[in-house]
Coordinates of C-alpha atoms and ligand atoms in Angstrom, one line a residue:
M1 CA 17.0 14.4 -4.6
T2 CA 19.4 11.6 -3.8
I3 CA 19.2 9.1 -1.0
T4 CA 22.2 10.8 0.7
E5 CA 20.3 14.1 0.6
V6 CA 17.3 12.4 2.2
A7 CA 19.6 10.9 4.9
D8 CA 21.2 14.4 5.5
Y9 CA 17.7 16.0 5.7
L10 CA 16.5 13.5 8.3
N11 CA 19.7 13.7 10.3
S12 CA 19.4 17.5 10.5
H13 CA 15.7 17.7 11.5
N14 CA 13.6 16.5 14.4
N15 CA 10.1 15.9 15.7
F16 CA 8.7 13.9 12.8
D17 CA 5.1 13.0 11.9
I18 CA 5.3 10.1 9.5
L19 CA 2.2 9.9 7.3
T20 CA 0.8 6.6 5.9
H21 CA -2.1 6.2 3.4
A22 CA -5.7 5.4 4.3
Y23 CA -6.8 1.7 4.1
P24 CA -3.2 1.1 5.1
D25 CA -1.3 -1.9 3.6
G26 CA 1.9 -3.6 4.6
D27 CA 4.1 -1.3 2.6
T28 CA 2.9 2.0 3.9
L29 CA 2.9 0.7 7.5
G30 CA 6.1 -1.2 7.1
S31 CA 7.8 2.0 5.7
G32 CA 6.3 4.2 8.4
Y33 CA 7.2 2.1 11.4
A34 CA 10.7 1.1 10.1
L35 CA 11.5 4.8 9.6
C36 CA 10.0 5.7 13.0
L37 CA 12.0 3.0 14.8
A38 CA 15.2 4.2 13.0
L39 CA 14.6 7.9 13.9
Q40 CA 13.9 7.0 17.5
Q41 CA 17.1 4.8 17.5
I42 CA 19.2 7.9 16.7
G43 CA 17.5 10.0 19.5
K44 CA 14.9 11.8 17.4
N45 CA 11.2 12.2 18.3
A46 CA 8.9 10.5 15.8
R47 CA 5.5 9.0 15.5
V48 CA 3.5 7.3 12.7
I49 CA 0.2 8.9 11.8
T50 CA -2.3 6.2 10.6
T51 CA -6.0 5.6 10.1
N52 CA -7.2 2.2 11.4
I53 CA -4.5 -0.4 11.5
P54 CA -5.9 -3.8 10.5
K55 CA -5.4 -6.5 13.2
N56 CA -2.9 -8.5 11.2
F57 CA -0.6 -5.5 10.9
Q58 CA -0.6 -4.7 14.6
F59 CA 2.7 -6.4 15.2
L60 CA 4.5 -3.7 13.1
T61 CA 4.0 -1.2 16.0
D62 CA 6.0 -3.4 18.4
G63 CA 8.9 -1.6 20.0
V64 CA 7.8 1.9 18.9
Q65 CA 8.0 4.4 21.8
K66 CA 5.0 6.7 22.3
Q67 CA 6.5 10.2 22.3
D68 CA 4.9 13.6 23.0
F69 CA 6.2 16.6 21.0
L70 CA 5.2 19.4 18.7
T71 CA 5.5 18.5 15.1
E72 CA 8.3 20.1 13.2
T73 CA 8.8 17.8 10.2
V74 CA 6.2 15.9 8.1
V75 CA 7.3 12.9 6.1
S76 CA 5.0 10.8 3.9
T77 CA 5.8 7.2 3.1
D78 CA 4.2 5.2 0.3
V79 CA 1.6 8.0 -0.2
A80 CA 1.0 8.6 -3.9
D81 CA -1.4 11.5 -3.5
E82 CA -2.5 13.7 -0.6
K83 CA -6.1 12.8 -1.2
L84 CA -5.2 9.2 0.0
L85 CA -4.5 10.5 3.5
G86 CA -8.1 9.7 4.5
S87 CA -9.2 11.2 7.8
N88 CA -5.7 12.9 8.2
K89 CA -6.0 14.8 5.0
E90 CA -7.3 18.1 6.4
K91 CA -4.6 18.3 8.9
Y92 CA -1.7 17.5 6.7
V93 CA -2.6 18.5 3.1
G94 CA 0.0 21.0 1.8
K95 CA 2.2 20.5 4.9
I96 CA 4.3 17.6 3.8
D97 CA 8.0 18.5 3.9
L98 CA 9.4 15.2 2.5
C99 CA 7.7 12.5 0.4
I100 CA 9.4 9.1 0.1
D101 CA 7.6 6.9 -2.3
H102 CA 7.7 4.4 -5.3
H103 CA 4.6 5.3 -7.3
M104 CA 5.3 6.5 -10.8
T105 CA 2.1 8.5 -10.6
N106 CA 3.1 10.3 -7.4
K107 CA 1.2 13.7 -7.1
V108 CA 2.1 14.7 -3.5
E109 CA 3.0 18.4 -3.3
A110 CA 6.0 18.2 -1.0
E111 CA 8.9 20.6 -0.6
L112 CA 11.3 17.6 -1.1
K113 CA 10.6 14.3 -3.0
Y114 CA 12.4 11.0 -3.3
V115 CA 10.4 8.8 -5.6
D116 CA 12.1 5.7 -7.0
E117 CA 9.6 3.8 -9.1
N118 CA 12.0 0.9 -9.7
A119 CA 11.5 -0.1 -6.1
A120 CA 8.9 -2.9 -6.0
A121 CA 8.0 -1.7 -2.5
N122 CA 8.7 1.6 -0.8
C123 CA 10.2 -0.4 2.0
E124 CA 13.1 -1.1 -0.4
N125 CA 13.7 2.7 -0.5
I126 CA 13.5 2.9 3.3
Y127 CA 16.0 0.0 3.6
R128 CA 18.6 1.8 1.4
L129 CA 17.9 5.0 3.3
L130 CA 18.5 3.4 6.7
L131 CA 21.8 1.8 5.4
T132 CA 22.8 5.3 4.2
M133 CA 22.1 6.7 7.6
N134 CA 24.1 3.9 9.3
I135 CA 21.1 2.8 11.2
K136 CA 21.4 -0.6 12.9
I137 CA 18.7 -2.7 11.2
T138 CA 17.2 -4.4 14.2
K139 CA 15.0 -7.5 14.0
Q140 CA 11.9 -5.3 14.5
I141 CA 12.9 -2.9 11.7
A142 CA 13.6 -5.9 9.5
N143 CA 10.1 -7.3 10.2
C144 CA 8.6 -4.0 9.1
L145 CA 10.6 -3.8 5.9
Y146 CA 10.1 -7.5 5.0
T147 CA 6.3 -7.1 5.5
G148 CA 6.2 -4.2 3.1
I149 CA 8.4 -5.9 0.5
S150 CA 6.6 -9.2 0.6
T151 CA 3.1 -7.7 0.5
D152 CA 3.8 -5.3 -2.4
T153 CA 5.2 -8.2 -4.4
G154 CA 2.6 -10.8 -3.6
C155 CA 5.3 -12.7 -1.8
F156 CA 7.8 -12.2 -4.6
R157 CA 5.5 -13.4 -7.4
Y158 CA 4.5 -10.1 -9.1
T159 CA 6.4 -8.7 -12.1
N160 CA 7.7 -5.8 -10.0
T161 CA 10.0 -8.2 -8.1
T162 CA 13.6 -7.6 -9.0
S163 CA 16.9 -9.2 -8.1
D164 CA 17.4 -6.2 -5.7
T165 CA 14.1 -7.0 -4.1
L166 CA 15.3 -10.6 -3.4
R167 CA 18.7 -9.5 -2.2
T168 CA 17.1 -7.0 0.2
A169 CA 14.7 -9.7 1.5
A170 CA 17.7 -12.1 1.9
A171 CA 19.6 -9.4 3.9
L172 CA 16.5 -9.0 6.2
M173 CA 16.3 -12.7 6.6
D174 CA 20.0 -12.8 7.6
I175 CA 19.2 -10.2 10.3
G176 CA 16.6 -12.7 11.7
C177 CA 13.3 -11.2 10.6
D178 CA 10.3 -13.5 11.1
T179 CA 9.7 -14.5 7.5
A180 CA 7.8 -17.7 8.3
Y181 CA 5.4 -15.9 10.7
I182 CA 4.9 -12.9 8.3
N183 CA 4.4 -15.2 5.2
K184 CA 1.8 -17.3 7.2
V185 CA -0.1 -14.3 8.4
M186 CA 0.0 -12.3 5.2
F187 CA -0.4 -15.1 2.5
E188 CA -1.7 -18.3 4.1
T189 CA -4.4 -17.1 6.5
K190 CA -8.0 -16.1 5.8
S191 CA -10.6 -15.2 8.3
K192 CA -13.9 -17.2 8.0
A193 CA -15.5 -13.9 7.1
K194 CA -13.1 -13.5 4.2
V195 CA -14.0 -16.9 2.9
R196 CA -17.7 -16.0 3.1
L197 CA -16.9 -12.9 1.2
E198 CA -14.9 -14.6 -1.5
R199 CA -17.7 -17.1 -2.1
A200 CA -20.1 -14.2 -2.7
V201 CA -17.6 -12.2 -4.8
Y202 CA -17.0 -15.1 -7.2
D203 CA -20.7 -15.0 -8.1
T204 CA -20.4 -11.4 -9.3
M205 CA -17.7 -12.3 -11.9
L206 CA -18.3 -10.7 -15.2
Y207 CA -16.2 -10.9 -18.4
C208 CA -15.9 -8.4 -21.2
A209 CA -13.6 -7.8 -24.1
D210 CA -13.7 -11.4 -25.2
G211 CA -12.7 -12.6 -21.8
K212 CA -9.6 -10.4 -21.6
C213 CA -11.2 -8.4 -18.8
A214 CA -12.8 -9.8 -15.7
I215 CA -14.6 -7.7 -13.1
I216 CA -15.8 -8.6 -9.6
N217 CA -17.5 -6.4 -7.0
T218 CA -18.6 -6.0 -3.4
T219 CA -21.6 -3.9 -2.3
L220 CA -22.4 -2.4 1.1
E221 CA -25.5 -4.7 1.2
M222 CA -23.3 -7.8 0.7
Q223 CA -20.8 -6.6 3.3
K224 CA -23.6 -6.1 5.8
A225 CA -25.4 -9.3 5.1
L226 CA -22.1 -11.3 5.5
N227 CA -20.9 -9.2 8.4
I228 CA -17.6 -8.2 6.7
S229 CA -15.4 -5.4 8.2
D230 CA -13.6 -2.9 5.9
D231 CA -10.3 -4.6 6.6
E232 CA -11.5 -7.9 5.1
L233 CA -12.3 -6.2 1.8
E234 CA -8.6 -5.9 1.1
G235 CA -6.8 -8.6 -0.8
L236 CA -9.5 -9.4 -3.4
A237 CA -7.6 -7.6 -6.1
S238 CA -5.6 -10.5 -7.3
I239 CA -8.6 -12.8 -7.9
P240 CA -9.7 -11.6 -11.5
R241 CA -6.1 -11.3 -12.7
Q242 CA -5.4 -15.0 -12.0
I243 CA -7.9 -16.1 -14.5
E244 CA -6.5 -17.6 -17.7
G245 CA -6.6 -15.2 -20.6
V246 CA -7.4 -12.1 -18.5
L247 CA -5.3 -9.1 -19.1
I248 CA -7.2 -6.6 -16.9
G249 CA -8.6 -7.7 -13.6
I250 CA -10.9 -5.2 -11.9
V251 CA -12.3 -5.2 -8.3
M252 CA -15.0 -2.7 -7.4
R253 CA -15.8 -2.2 -3.8
E254 CA -18.8 0.0 -2.9
K255 CA -18.1 2.6 -0.2
E256 CA -20.5 5.0 1.6
G257 CA -21.7 8.0 -0.5
G258 CA -22.2 6.4 -3.9
V259 CA -18.6 5.8 -4.7
F260 CA -16.7 2.6 -5.7
K261 CA -13.1 2.0 -4.8
V262 CA -11.6 0.3 -7.8
S263 CA -8.5 -1.9 -7.9
V264 CA -7.0 -2.8 -11.2
R265 CA -4.4 -5.5 -11.8
T266 CA -3.0 -6.3 -15.2
N267 CA -1.0 -8.9 -17.1
G268 CA 1.2 -8.5 -20.1
N269 CA 1.8 -5.0 -21.5
V270 CA -1.4 -3.5 -20.2
N271 CA -0.6 -0.5 -18.0
A272 CA -2.8 -0.4 -14.9
A273 CA -1.7 3.1 -13.8
E274 CA -2.6 4.6 -17.2
F275 CA -6.0 2.9 -17.0
C276 CA -6.7 4.3 -13.6
Q277 CA -5.4 7.8 -14.5
K278 CA -8.4 8.1 -16.8
F279 CA -10.5 8.0 -13.7
G280 CA -8.2 10.3 -11.6
G281 CA -6.4 7.5 -9.9
G282 CA -2.9 6.1 -10.3
G283 CA -0.4 3.5 -9.1
H284 CA 2.0 1.1 -10.8
S285 CA 2.2 -0.5 -14.2
A286 CA 0.7 -3.8 -13.0
A287 CA -1.3 -2.6 -10.0
A288 CA -3.3 0.6 -9.6
G289 CA -6.4 2.1 -8.2
C290 CA -9.0 4.8 -8.5
S291 CA -12.4 5.9 -7.1
V292 CA -15.4 6.2 -9.4
N293 CA -18.8 7.8 -8.4
G294 CA -22.1 6.3 -9.5
S295 CA -24.3 3.2 -9.1
L296 CA -22.9 -0.3 -9.5
D297 CA -24.1 -0.5 -13.1
E298 CA -22.9 2.9 -14.1
V299 CA -19.4 2.5 -12.7
R300 CA -19.1 -1.0 -14.2
S301 CA -20.2 0.3 -17.6
K302 CA -17.6 3.0 -17.5
L303 CA -14.9 0.6 -16.5
I304 CA -15.9 -1.9 -19.2
S305 CA -15.9 0.9 -21.9
A306 CA -12.4 1.9 -20.8
A307 CA -11.2 -1.7 -20.8
E308 CA -12.7 -2.4 -24.2
A309 CA -11.1 0.7 -25.6
I310 CA -7.6 -0.6 -24.9
L311 CA -8.0 -4.3 -25.4
Ligands
LIG1 MN1 3.9 0.4 -1.9

Protein backbone atom coordinates (compact mmCIF):
# COMPACT_ATOMS: atom_id res chain seq x y z
CA MET A 1 0.00 0.00 0.00
CA THR A 2 1.11 3.59 -0.57
CA ILE A 3 1.79 6.17 2.11
CA THR A 4 -1.35 8.06 0.98
CA GLU A 5 -3.41 4.92 1.52
CA VAL A 6 -1.93 4.57 5.02
CA ALA A 7 -2.84 8.21 5.71
CA ASP A 8 -6.41 7.69 4.41
CA TYR A 9 -6.76 4.56 6.51
CA LEU A 10 -5.69 6.33 9.71
CA ASN A 11 -7.89 9.34 8.95
CA SER A 12 -10.95 7.14 8.51
CA HIS A 13 -10.42 4.98 11.64
CA ASN A 14 -10.32 5.63 15.37
CA ASN A 15 -9.48 4.17 18.82
CA PHE A 16 -5.95 3.03 18.09
CA ASP A 17 -3.71 0.65 20.01
CA ILE A 18 -0.19 1.23 18.70
CA LEU A 19 2.09 -1.77 19.27
CA THR A 20 5.84 -1.63 19.85
CA HIS A 21 8.30 -4.51 20.09
CA ALA A 22 9.62 -6.00 23.35
CA TYR A 23 13.00 -4.79 24.67
CA PRO A 24 11.90 -1.51 23.09
CA ASP A 25 14.46 0.68 21.33
CA GLY A 26 14.40 4.30 20.24
CA ASP A 27 12.86 3.53 16.86
CA THR A 28 9.89 1.47 18.00
CA LEU A 29 9.12 3.91 20.86
CA GLY A 30 9.82 7.00 18.74
CA SER A 31 7.55 5.66 15.97
CA GLY A 32 4.82 4.69 18.42
CA TYR A 33 4.73 7.92 20.42
CA ALA A 34 5.09 10.18 17.35
CA LEU A 35 2.13 8.41 15.74
CA CYS A 36 0.14 8.52 18.99
CA LEU A 37 0.74 12.28 19.42
CA ALA A 38 -0.23 12.85 15.77
CA LEU A 39 -3.49 10.88 16.08
CA GLN A 40 -4.38 12.67 19.31
CA GLN A 41 -3.63 15.99 17.60
CA ILE A 42 -6.38 15.33 15.03
CA GLY A 43 -8.89 14.33 17.70
CA LYS A 44 -8.49 10.55 17.65
CA ASN A 45 -8.13 8.26 20.65
CA ALA A 46 -4.79 6.49 20.71
CA ARG A 47 -2.37 4.83 23.13
CA VAL A 48 0.99 3.14 22.82
CA ILE A 49 1.23 -0.46 24.04
CA THR A 50 4.69 -1.21 25.36
CA THR A 51 6.59 -3.56 27.60
CA ASN A 52 8.97 -1.90 30.09
CA ILE A 53 10.26 1.43 28.81
CA PRO A 54 13.94 1.97 29.72
CA LYS A 55 14.52 5.04 31.88
CA ASN A 56 16.46 6.92 29.20
CA PHE A 57 13.49 6.69 26.80
CA GLN A 58 10.91 7.93 29.29
CA PHE A 59 10.96 11.49 27.84
CA LEU A 60 9.33 10.13 24.66
CA THR A 61 6.03 9.79 26.54
CA ASP A 62 5.90 13.54 27.36
CA GLY A 63 2.74 15.25 26.17
CA VAL A 64 0.83 12.03 25.46
CA GLN A 65 -2.72 12.12 26.89
CA LYS A 66 -3.93 9.04 28.79
CA GLN A 67 -7.16 8.05 27.07
CA ASP A 68 -9.77 5.43 27.94
CA PHE A 69 -11.49 3.72 25.03
CA LEU A 70 -12.36 0.38 23.51
CA THR A 71 -9.79 -0.66 20.93
CA GLU A 72 -10.99 -0.58 17.33
CA THR A 73 -7.78 -0.37 15.32
CA VAL A 74 -4.44 -2.04 15.99
CA VAL A 75 -1.31 -0.62 14.35
CA SER A 76 2.21 -2.02 14.83
CA THR A 77 5.31 0.17 14.44
CA ASP A 78 8.84 -1.17 13.86
CA VAL A 79 7.64 -4.70 14.73
CA ALA A 80 9.21 -7.23 12.34
CA ASP A 81 7.44 -10.29 13.68
CA GLU A 82 4.47 -10.89 15.99
CA LYS A 83 6.62 -13.06 18.23
CA LEU A 84 8.57 -9.88 19.13
CA LEU A 85 5.57 -8.42 20.96
CA GLY A 86 6.78 -9.94 24.22
CA SER A 87 4.18 -9.98 26.99
CA ASN A 88 1.61 -8.36 24.64
CA LYS A 89 1.85 -11.21 22.14
CA GLU A 90 -1.12 -13.26 23.34
CA LYS A 91 -3.47 -10.34 23.33
CA TYR A 92 -2.57 -9.00 19.88
CA VAL A 93 -1.30 -11.87 17.75
CA GLY A 94 -3.42 -12.16 14.61
CA LYS A 95 -5.22 -8.90 15.46
CA ILE A 96 -2.95 -6.35 13.77
CA ASP A 97 -4.86 -4.26 11.22
CA LEU A 98 -1.98 -2.18 9.93
CA CYS A 99 1.76 -2.81 10.11
CA ILE A 100 4.17 0.09 9.50
CA ASP A 101 7.77 -1.08 9.40
CA HIS A 102 11.18 -0.99 7.70
CA HIS A 103 12.51 -4.56 8.22
CA MET A 104 13.04 -6.40 4.95
CA THR A 105 12.34 -9.66 6.79
CA ASN A 106 8.95 -8.44 8.10
CA LYS A 107 6.68 -11.42 8.88
CA VAL A 108 3.76 -9.69 10.60
CA GLU A 109 0.42 -11.07 9.43
CA ALA A 110 -1.57 -7.88 9.15
CA GLU A 111 -4.51 -6.99 6.95
CA LEU A 112 -2.58 -3.98 5.64
CA LYS A 113 1.18 -3.52 5.45
CA TYR A 114 3.43 -0.59 4.70
CA VAL A 115 7.06 -1.79 4.79
CA ASP A 116 9.75 0.45 3.32
CA GLU A 117 13.10 -1.23 3.84
CA ASN A 118 14.97 1.73 2.32
CA ALA A 119 14.14 3.74 5.42
CA ALA A 120 17.06 3.55 7.86
CA ALA A 121 14.57 3.96 10.70
CA ASN A 122 10.86 3.35 10.82
CA CYS A 123 10.63 6.91 12.16
CA GLU A 124 11.50 8.08 8.62
CA ASN A 125 8.34 6.31 7.41
CA ILE A 126 6.33 7.89 10.21
CA TYR A 127 7.73 11.35 9.36
CA ARG A 128 6.61 11.00 5.72
CA LEU A 129 3.26 9.66 6.86
CA LEU A 130 2.64 12.60 9.19
CA LEU A 131 3.53 15.07 6.42
CA THR A 132 1.08 13.26 4.14
CA MET A 133 -1.60 13.57 6.84
CA ASN A 134 -0.86 17.31 7.22
CA ILE A 135 -0.01 16.82 10.88
CA LYS A 136 1.79 19.72 12.56
CA ILE A 137 5.17 18.29 13.57
CA THR A 138 5.47 19.67 17.10
CA LYS A 139 8.72 19.78 19.01
CA GLN A 140 7.63 16.71 20.99
CA ILE A 141 6.83 14.73 17.82
CA ALA A 142 10.18 15.86 16.37
CA ASN A 143 11.97 14.58 19.50
CA CYS A 144 10.33 11.16 19.08
CA LEU A 145 11.24 10.95 15.40
CA TYR A 146 14.80 12.20 15.89
CA THR A 147 15.35 9.64 18.66
CA GLY A 148 14.31 6.79 16.37
CA ILE A 149 16.34 8.01 13.43
CA SER A 150 19.50 8.71 15.39
CA THR A 151 19.42 5.46 17.36
CA ASP A 152 18.74 3.19 14.35
CA THR A 153 21.64 4.78 12.47
CA GLY A 154 24.13 4.83 15.39
CA CYS A 155 23.95 8.64 15.25
CA PHE A 156 24.18 8.67 11.44
CA ARG A 157 27.29 6.46 11.24
CA TYR A 158 25.84 3.13 10.03
CA THR A 159 25.66 2.22 6.34
CA ASN A 160 21.85 2.42 6.38
CA THR A 161 22.10 6.24 6.65
CA THR A 162 20.94 7.92 3.43
CA SER A 163 20.79 11.52 2.28
CA ASP A 164 17.05 11.33 3.01
CA THR A 165 17.87 10.31 6.57
CA LEU A 166 20.01 13.41 6.98
CA ARG A 167 17.43 15.69 5.33
CA THR A 168 14.74 14.37 7.67
CA ALA A 169 16.98 14.90 10.70
CA ALA A 170 17.75 18.42 9.46
CA ALA A 171 14.04 19.19 9.09
CA LEU A 172 13.43 17.94 12.64
CA MET A 173 16.28 20.13 13.88
CA ASP A 174 14.68 23.13 12.15
CA ILE A 175 11.50 22.40 14.10
CA GLY A 176 13.59 22.69 17.27
CA CYS A 177 13.99 19.13 18.48
CA ASP A 178 16.47 18.61 21.32
CA THR A 179 19.30 17.06 19.30
CA ALA A 180 22.03 17.92 21.79
CA TYR A 181 20.09 16.41 24.70
CA ILE A 182 19.09 13.30 22.74
CA ASN A 183 22.61 12.73 21.39
CA LYS A 184 24.08 13.11 24.86
CA VAL A 185 21.61 10.71 26.49
CA MET A 186 21.69 8.12 23.69
CA PHE A 187 25.35 8.13 22.64
CA GLU A 188 27.51 9.86 25.22
CA THR A 189 26.18 8.53 28.53
CA LYS A 190 26.82 5.15 30.18
CA SER A 191 25.67 4.07 33.62
CA LYS A 192 28.36 2.83 35.98
CA ALA A 193 26.70 -0.58 35.79
CA LYS A 194 27.09 -0.52 32.00
CA VAL A 195 30.80 0.19 32.33
CA ARG A 196 31.13 -2.75 34.76
CA LEU A 197 29.33 -4.93 32.26
CA GLU A 198 31.44 -3.84 29.30
CA ARG A 199 34.60 -4.62 31.25
CA ALA A 200 33.36 -8.17 31.89
CA VAL A 201 32.09 -8.61 28.36
CA TYR A 202 35.44 -7.73 26.75
CA ASP A 203 36.89 -10.70 28.64
CA THR A 204 34.51 -13.07 26.82
CA MET A 205 35.73 -11.99 23.35
CA LEU A 206 36.35 -14.93 21.07
CA TYR A 207 37.51 -14.84 17.43
CA CYS A 208 36.82 -17.35 14.69
CA ALA A 209 37.11 -17.57 10.90
CA ASP A 210 40.66 -16.15 10.96
CA GLY A 211 39.59 -13.16 13.00
CA LYS A 212 36.78 -12.22 10.62
CA CYS A 213 34.16 -13.06 13.22
CA ALA A 214 34.16 -11.86 16.83
CA ILE A 215 31.74 -13.05 19.54
CA ILE A 216 31.04 -11.70 23.00
CA ASN A 217 28.44 -12.82 25.51
CA THR A 218 26.67 -12.08 28.76
CA THR A 219 25.33 -14.75 31.11
CA LEU A 220 22.63 -14.55 33.79
CA GLU A 221 25.32 -15.28 36.36
CA MET A 222 27.42 -12.35 35.16
CA GLN A 223 24.38 -10.09 35.11
CA LYS A 224 23.53 -11.06 38.68
CA ALA A 225 27.07 -10.75 40.02
CA LEU A 226 27.47 -7.27 38.51
CA ASN A 227 23.90 -6.17 39.37
CA ILE A 228 22.95 -5.32 35.78
CA SER A 229 19.31 -4.74 34.77
CA ASP A 230 17.95 -6.01 31.44
CA ASP A 231 17.91 -2.45 30.02
CA GLU A 232 21.63 -2.18 30.47
CA LEU A 233 22.24 -5.23 28.28
CA GLU A 234 21.18 -3.20 25.24
CA GLY A 235 23.81 -1.39 23.23
CA LEU A 236 26.56 -4.02 23.37
CA ALA A 237 25.92 -5.01 19.77
CA SER A 238 28.31 -2.56 18.17
CA ILE A 239 31.35 -3.71 20.18
CA PRO A 240 32.57 -6.71 18.12
CA ARG A 241 31.87 -5.09 14.75
CA GLN A 242 34.20 -2.20 15.59
CA ILE A 243 37.23 -4.50 15.68
CA GLU A 244 39.57 -4.19 12.72
CA GLY A 245 39.15 -7.04 10.23
CA VAL A 246 35.86 -8.26 11.72
CA LEU A 247 33.08 -8.83 9.18
CA ILE A 248 30.59 -10.48 11.55
CA GLY A 249 30.21 -9.22 15.12
CA ILE A 250 28.01 -11.33 17.38
CA VAL A 251 26.65 -10.60 20.85
CA MET A 252 24.97 -13.42 22.79
CA ARG A 253 22.89 -12.49 25.83
CA GLU A 254 21.61 -15.28 28.04
CA LYS A 255 17.91 -15.04 28.98
CA GLU A 256 15.83 -17.14 31.39
CA GLY A 257 14.85 -20.59 30.09
CA GLY A 258 18.05 -21.70 28.35
CA VAL A 259 17.83 -19.26 25.47
CA PHE A 260 20.29 -16.72 24.10
CA LYS A 261 19.21 -13.51 22.45
CA VAL A 262 21.69 -12.99 19.63
CA SER A 263 22.51 -9.67 17.93
CA VAL A 264 24.50 -9.72 14.72
CA ARG A 265 26.23 -6.71 13.13
CA THR A 266 28.14 -7.00 9.87
CA ASN A 267 30.64 -5.09 7.77
CA GLY A 268 31.17 -5.20 4.00
CA ASN A 269 28.87 -7.45 1.99
CA VAL A 270 27.95 -9.90 4.73
CA ASN A 271 24.18 -9.92 5.19
CA ALA A 272 23.19 -10.01 8.86
CA ALA A 273 19.51 -10.68 8.16
CA GLU A 274 20.32 -13.75 6.03
CA PHE A 275 22.62 -15.00 8.78
CA CYS A 276 19.89 -14.63 11.42
CA GLN A 277 17.20 -16.15 9.21
CA LYS A 278 19.08 -19.47 9.49
CA PHE A 279 18.13 -19.34 13.18
CA GLY A 280 14.55 -18.14 12.66
CA GLY A 281 15.35 -14.47 13.19
CA GLY A 282 15.62 -11.49 10.88
CA GLY A 283 16.38 -7.80 10.57
CA HIS A 284 18.38 -5.61 8.23
CA SER A 285 21.39 -6.23 5.99
CA ALA A 286 23.91 -4.88 8.52
CA ALA A 287 22.00 -5.40 11.80
CA ALA A 288 19.82 -8.36 12.70
CA GLY A 289 18.91 -10.67 15.54
CA CYS A 290 17.63 -14.10 16.51
CA SER A 291 17.04 -16.32 19.55
CA VAL A 292 18.89 -19.62 19.90
CA ASN A 293 18.20 -22.33 22.51
CA GLY A 294 20.97 -24.21 24.27
CA SER A 295 23.91 -23.81 26.62
CA LEU A 296 26.50 -21.10 26.08
CA ASP A 297 28.90 -23.53 24.41
CA GLU A 298 26.23 -25.12 22.22
CA VAL A 299 24.84 -21.81 20.99
CA ARG A 300 28.29 -20.37 20.40
CA SER A 301 29.34 -23.45 18.39
CA LYS A 302 26.26 -23.19 16.19
CA LEU A 303 26.94 -19.51 15.54
CA ILE A 304 30.63 -20.13 14.82
CA SER A 305 29.76 -22.91 12.30
CA ALA A 306 27.30 -20.62 10.56
CA ALA A 307 29.83 -17.78 10.45
CA GLU A 308 32.63 -20.02 9.17
CA ALA A 309 30.32 -21.35 6.47
CA ILE A 310 29.90 -17.90 4.92
CA LEU A 311 33.30 -16.29 5.59
MN1 LIG B 1 13.87 0.26 13.51
